[in-house]
Short mmCIF file of C-alpha atoms in Angstrom, two decimals:
data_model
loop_
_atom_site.label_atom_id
_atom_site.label_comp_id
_atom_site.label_asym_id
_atom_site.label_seq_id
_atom_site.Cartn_x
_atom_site.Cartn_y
_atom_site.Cartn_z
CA UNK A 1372 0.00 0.00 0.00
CA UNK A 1373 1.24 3.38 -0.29
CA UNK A 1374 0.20 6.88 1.03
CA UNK A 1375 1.96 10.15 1.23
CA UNK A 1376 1.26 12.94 4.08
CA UNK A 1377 1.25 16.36 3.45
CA UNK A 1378 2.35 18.72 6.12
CA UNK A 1379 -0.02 22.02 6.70
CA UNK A 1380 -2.78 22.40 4.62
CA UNK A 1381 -1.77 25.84 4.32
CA UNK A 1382 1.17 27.88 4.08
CA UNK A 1383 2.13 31.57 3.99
CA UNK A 1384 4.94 33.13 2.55
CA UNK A 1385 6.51 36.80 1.43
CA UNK A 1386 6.68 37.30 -1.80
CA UNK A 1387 10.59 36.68 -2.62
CA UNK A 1388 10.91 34.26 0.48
CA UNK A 1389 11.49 30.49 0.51
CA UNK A 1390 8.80 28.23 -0.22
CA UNK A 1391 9.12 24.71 1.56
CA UNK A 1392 5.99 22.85 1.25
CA UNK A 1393 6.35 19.02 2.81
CA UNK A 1394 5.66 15.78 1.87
CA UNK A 1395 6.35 11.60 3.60
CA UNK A 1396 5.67 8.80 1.89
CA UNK A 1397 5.04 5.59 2.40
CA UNK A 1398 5.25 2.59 -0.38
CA UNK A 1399 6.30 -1.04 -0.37
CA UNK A 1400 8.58 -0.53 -3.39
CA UNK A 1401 11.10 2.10 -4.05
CA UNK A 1402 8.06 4.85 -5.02
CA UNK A 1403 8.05 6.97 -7.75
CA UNK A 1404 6.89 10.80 -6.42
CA UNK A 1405 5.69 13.48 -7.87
CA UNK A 1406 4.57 16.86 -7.04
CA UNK A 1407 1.68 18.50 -8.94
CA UNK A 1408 0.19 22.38 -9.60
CA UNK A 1409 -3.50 22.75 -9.41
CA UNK A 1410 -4.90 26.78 -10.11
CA UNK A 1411 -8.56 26.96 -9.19
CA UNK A 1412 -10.86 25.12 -11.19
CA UNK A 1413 -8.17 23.83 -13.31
CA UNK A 1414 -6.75 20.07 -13.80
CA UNK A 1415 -2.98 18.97 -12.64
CA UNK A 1416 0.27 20.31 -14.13
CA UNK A 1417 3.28 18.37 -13.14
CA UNK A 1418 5.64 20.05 -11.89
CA UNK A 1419 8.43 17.95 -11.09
CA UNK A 1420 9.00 13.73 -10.67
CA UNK A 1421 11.19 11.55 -9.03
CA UNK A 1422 11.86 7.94 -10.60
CA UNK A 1423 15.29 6.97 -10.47
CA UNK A 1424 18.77 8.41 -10.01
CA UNK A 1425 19.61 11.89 -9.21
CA UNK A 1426 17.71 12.58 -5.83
CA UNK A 1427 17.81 16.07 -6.65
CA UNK A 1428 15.15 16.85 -8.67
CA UNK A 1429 14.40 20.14 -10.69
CA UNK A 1430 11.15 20.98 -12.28
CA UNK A 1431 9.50 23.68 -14.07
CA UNK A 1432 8.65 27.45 -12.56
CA UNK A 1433 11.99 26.86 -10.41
CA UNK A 1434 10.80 24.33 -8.40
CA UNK A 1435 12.83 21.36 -7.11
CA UNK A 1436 12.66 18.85 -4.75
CA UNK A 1437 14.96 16.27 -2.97
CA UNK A 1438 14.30 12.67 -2.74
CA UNK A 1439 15.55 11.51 0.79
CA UNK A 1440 15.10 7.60 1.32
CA UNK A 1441 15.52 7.26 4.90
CA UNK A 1442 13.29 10.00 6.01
CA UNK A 1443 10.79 8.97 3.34
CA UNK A 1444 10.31 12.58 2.47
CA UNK A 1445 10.20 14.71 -0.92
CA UNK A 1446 9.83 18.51 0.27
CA UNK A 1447 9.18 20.98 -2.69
CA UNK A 1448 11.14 23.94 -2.69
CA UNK A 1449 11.46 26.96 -4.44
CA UNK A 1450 13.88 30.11 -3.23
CA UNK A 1451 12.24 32.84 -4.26
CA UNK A 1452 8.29 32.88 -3.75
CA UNK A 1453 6.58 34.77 -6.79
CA UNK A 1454 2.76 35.80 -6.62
CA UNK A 1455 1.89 33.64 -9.33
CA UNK A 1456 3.23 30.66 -7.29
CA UNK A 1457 -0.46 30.88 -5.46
CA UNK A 1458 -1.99 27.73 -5.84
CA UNK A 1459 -2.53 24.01 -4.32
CA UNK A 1460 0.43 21.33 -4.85
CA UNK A 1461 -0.47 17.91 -4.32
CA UNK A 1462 2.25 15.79 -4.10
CA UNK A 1463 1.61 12.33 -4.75
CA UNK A 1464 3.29 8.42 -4.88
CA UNK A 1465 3.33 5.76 -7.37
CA UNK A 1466 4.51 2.15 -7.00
CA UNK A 1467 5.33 1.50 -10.63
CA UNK A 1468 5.55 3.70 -13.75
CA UNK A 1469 2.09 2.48 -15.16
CA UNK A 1470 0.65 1.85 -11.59
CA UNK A 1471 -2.10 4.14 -9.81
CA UNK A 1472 -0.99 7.13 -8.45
CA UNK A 1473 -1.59 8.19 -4.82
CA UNK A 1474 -2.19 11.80 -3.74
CA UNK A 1475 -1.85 13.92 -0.51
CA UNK A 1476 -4.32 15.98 0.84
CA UNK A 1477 -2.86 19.30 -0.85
CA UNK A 1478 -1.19 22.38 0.41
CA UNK A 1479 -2.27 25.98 -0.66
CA UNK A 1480 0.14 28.28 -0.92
CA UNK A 1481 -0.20 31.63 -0.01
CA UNK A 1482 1.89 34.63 -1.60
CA UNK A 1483 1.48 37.93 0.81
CA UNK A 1484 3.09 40.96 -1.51
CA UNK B 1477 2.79 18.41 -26.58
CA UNK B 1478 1.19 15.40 -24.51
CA UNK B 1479 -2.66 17.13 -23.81
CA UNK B 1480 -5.87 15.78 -22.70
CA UNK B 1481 -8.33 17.57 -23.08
CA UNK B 1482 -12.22 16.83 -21.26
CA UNK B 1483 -15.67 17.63 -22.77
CA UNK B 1484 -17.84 19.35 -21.00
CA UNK B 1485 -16.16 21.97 -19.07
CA UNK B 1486 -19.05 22.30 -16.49
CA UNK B 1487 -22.50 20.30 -16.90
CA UNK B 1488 -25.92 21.06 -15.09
CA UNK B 1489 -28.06 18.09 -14.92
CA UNK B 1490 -31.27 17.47 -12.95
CA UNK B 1491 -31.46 14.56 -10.98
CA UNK B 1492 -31.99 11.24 -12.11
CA UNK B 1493 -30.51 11.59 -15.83
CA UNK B 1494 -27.05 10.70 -16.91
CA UNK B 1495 -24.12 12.95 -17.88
CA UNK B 1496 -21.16 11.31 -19.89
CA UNK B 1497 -17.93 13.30 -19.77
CA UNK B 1498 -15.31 12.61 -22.59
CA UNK B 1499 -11.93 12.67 -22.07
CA UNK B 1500 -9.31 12.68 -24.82
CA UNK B 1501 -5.55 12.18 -25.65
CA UNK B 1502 -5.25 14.97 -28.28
CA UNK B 1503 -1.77 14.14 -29.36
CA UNK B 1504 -0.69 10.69 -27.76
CA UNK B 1505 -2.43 7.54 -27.31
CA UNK B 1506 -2.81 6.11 -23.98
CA UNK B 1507 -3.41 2.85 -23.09
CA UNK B 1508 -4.07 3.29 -19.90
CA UNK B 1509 -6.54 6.32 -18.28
CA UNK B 1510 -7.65 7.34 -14.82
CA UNK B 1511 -10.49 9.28 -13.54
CA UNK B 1512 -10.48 11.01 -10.30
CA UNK B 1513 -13.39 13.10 -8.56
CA UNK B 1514 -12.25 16.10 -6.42
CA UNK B 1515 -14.85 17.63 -3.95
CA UNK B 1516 -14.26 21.47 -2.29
CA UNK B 1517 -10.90 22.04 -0.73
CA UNK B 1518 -10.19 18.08 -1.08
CA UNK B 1519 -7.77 15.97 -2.60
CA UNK B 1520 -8.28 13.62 -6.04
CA UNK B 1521 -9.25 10.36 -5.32
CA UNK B 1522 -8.67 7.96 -8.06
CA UNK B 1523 -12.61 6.36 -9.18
CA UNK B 1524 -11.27 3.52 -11.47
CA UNK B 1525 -8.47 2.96 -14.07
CA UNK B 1526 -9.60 2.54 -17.23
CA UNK B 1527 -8.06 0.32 -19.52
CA UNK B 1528 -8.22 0.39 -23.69
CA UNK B 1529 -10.24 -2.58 -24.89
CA UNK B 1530 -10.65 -4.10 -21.45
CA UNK B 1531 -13.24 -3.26 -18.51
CA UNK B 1532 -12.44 -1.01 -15.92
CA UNK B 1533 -10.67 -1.39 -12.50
CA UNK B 1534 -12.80 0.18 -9.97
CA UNK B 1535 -11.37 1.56 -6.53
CA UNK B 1536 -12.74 0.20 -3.54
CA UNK B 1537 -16.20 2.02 -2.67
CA UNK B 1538 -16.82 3.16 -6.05
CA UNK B 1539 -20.10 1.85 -7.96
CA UNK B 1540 -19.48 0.81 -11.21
CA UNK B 1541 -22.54 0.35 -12.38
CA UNK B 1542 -23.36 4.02 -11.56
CA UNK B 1543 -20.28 5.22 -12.74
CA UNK B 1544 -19.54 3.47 -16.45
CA UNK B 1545 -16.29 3.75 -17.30
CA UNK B 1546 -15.43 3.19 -21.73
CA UNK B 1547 -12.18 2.95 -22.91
CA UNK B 1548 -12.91 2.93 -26.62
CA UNK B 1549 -10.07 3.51 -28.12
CA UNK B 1550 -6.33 5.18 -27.50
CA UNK B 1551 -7.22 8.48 -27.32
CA UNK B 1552 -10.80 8.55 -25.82
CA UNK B 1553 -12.20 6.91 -22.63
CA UNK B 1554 -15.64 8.00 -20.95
CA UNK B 1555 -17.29 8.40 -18.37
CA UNK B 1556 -20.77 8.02 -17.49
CA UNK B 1557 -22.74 9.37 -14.58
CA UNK B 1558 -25.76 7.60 -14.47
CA UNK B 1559 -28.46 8.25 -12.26
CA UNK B 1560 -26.96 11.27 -10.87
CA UNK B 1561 -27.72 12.94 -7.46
CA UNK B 1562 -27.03 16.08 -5.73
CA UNK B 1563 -23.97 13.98 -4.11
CA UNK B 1564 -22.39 13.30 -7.05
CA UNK B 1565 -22.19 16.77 -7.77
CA UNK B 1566 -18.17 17.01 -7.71
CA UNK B 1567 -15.19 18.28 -10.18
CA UNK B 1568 -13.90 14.72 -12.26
CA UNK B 1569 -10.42 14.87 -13.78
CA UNK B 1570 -9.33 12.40 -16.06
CA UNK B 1571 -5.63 11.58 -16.49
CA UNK B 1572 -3.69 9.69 -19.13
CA UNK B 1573 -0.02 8.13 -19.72
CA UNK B 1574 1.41 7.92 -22.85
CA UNK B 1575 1.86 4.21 -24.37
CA UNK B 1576 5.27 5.11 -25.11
CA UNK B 1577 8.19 3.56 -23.04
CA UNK B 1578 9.36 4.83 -19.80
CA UNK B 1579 6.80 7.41 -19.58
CA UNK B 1580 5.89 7.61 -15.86
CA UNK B 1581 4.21 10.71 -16.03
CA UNK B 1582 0.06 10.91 -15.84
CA UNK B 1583 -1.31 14.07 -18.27
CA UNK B 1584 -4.02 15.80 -16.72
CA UNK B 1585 -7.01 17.14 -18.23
CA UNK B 1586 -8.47 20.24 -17.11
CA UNK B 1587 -11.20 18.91 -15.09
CA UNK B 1588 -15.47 18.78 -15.44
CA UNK B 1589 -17.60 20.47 -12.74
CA UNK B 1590 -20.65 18.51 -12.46
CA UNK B 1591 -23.88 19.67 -10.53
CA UNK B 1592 -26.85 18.10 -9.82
CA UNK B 1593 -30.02 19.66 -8.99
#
């Protein structure tokens, strides 16, 4: 089985500051994770996955995130918060490239000017 | 490249008739689909994978014979809300992965409010 937590269901942060949103995991297999943009009323844009390799992951809109195995966790960063960074990221777990994907309850993110 | 797209946008329907919501691979095929429903403020949770040429996989808890799931062809899988009540009323995303190899990632469409009255 798999699941993934995500820490605060809402987070504030100064335009310019450092975003950290959080996520754990947990999957029988080595998981494949991925984090996810949603504006309102829109679908899911991906912005960045982790499958293999490079724990260090970069994605799009400056985004990255770091894979760490033995704290099961796959944080999202970003250094520099921009207002049109405002929306809900869902990050979410996978046990297998074609398998079902899992998804947290979603963070908004808040960008005060 | 790699969009889905879903038709309708939004649907009003009364209660008791059926919506079906169409979602397409515009320039991929996808052998495999997924539909989610997303209520206010709530996360996606995955209805059934839908699989080209085969029935569908329903999650635990979902009804599939209210919620008929076609997977026609590689670029077009449905699905049909039959019956519908005020509790169905929800936003239903559709997702697809390319059939090419090594493609891990799930393309989202853009989503379908539904509302029942």
């Amino acid at each position: 089985a798999q699941s993934v937590t995500q820490l605060g269901s809402h987070v504030s942060v100064s335009e310019g500051a450092l975003v950290l949103l959080r996520c754990n995991y947990s999957s029988s297999v080595p998981p494949y994770l991925f984090w996810y943009v949603q504006y309102p009323n829109q679908g899911l844009q991906l912005l960045l996955k982790y499958t293999t390799g490079a724990t260090l992951v970069k994605g799009i809109n400056g985004f990255e995130a770091e894979f760490k195995k033995s704290e099961t966790s796959f944080h999202l960063t970003k250094p520099s918060a921009h207002m049109s960074d405002a929306a809900e990221y869902f990050c979410a777990v996978s046990e297998g490239g074609y398998q079902k994907v899992t998804f947290g309850t979603g963070t908004k993110l808040q960008v005060i000017p | 490249g790699a969009v889905v797209s879903q038709h309708p946008s939004w649907v009003i329907c009364k209660s008791g008739t059926s919506v079906k919501i169409e979602c397409r691979s515009l320039d991929f095929q996808a052998t495999t689909m997924f539909w989610y429903r997303q209520f206010p403020k709530q996360s996606l949770m995955l209805m059934a994978t839908s699989n080209e040429g085969s029935k569908a996989t329903y999650e635990q808890g979902v009804e599939k014979d209210k919620f008929l799931i076609n997977h026609a062809s590689l670029t077009l899988s449905t699905l049909t809300v039959t019956s519908a009540h005020p509790e169905d009323s929800s936003f239903y995303i559709c997702s697809a992965i390319p059939q090419k190899r090594n493609s891990y990632e799930q393309y989202f469409g853009p989503g379908t409010r539904l509302t029942v009255t």
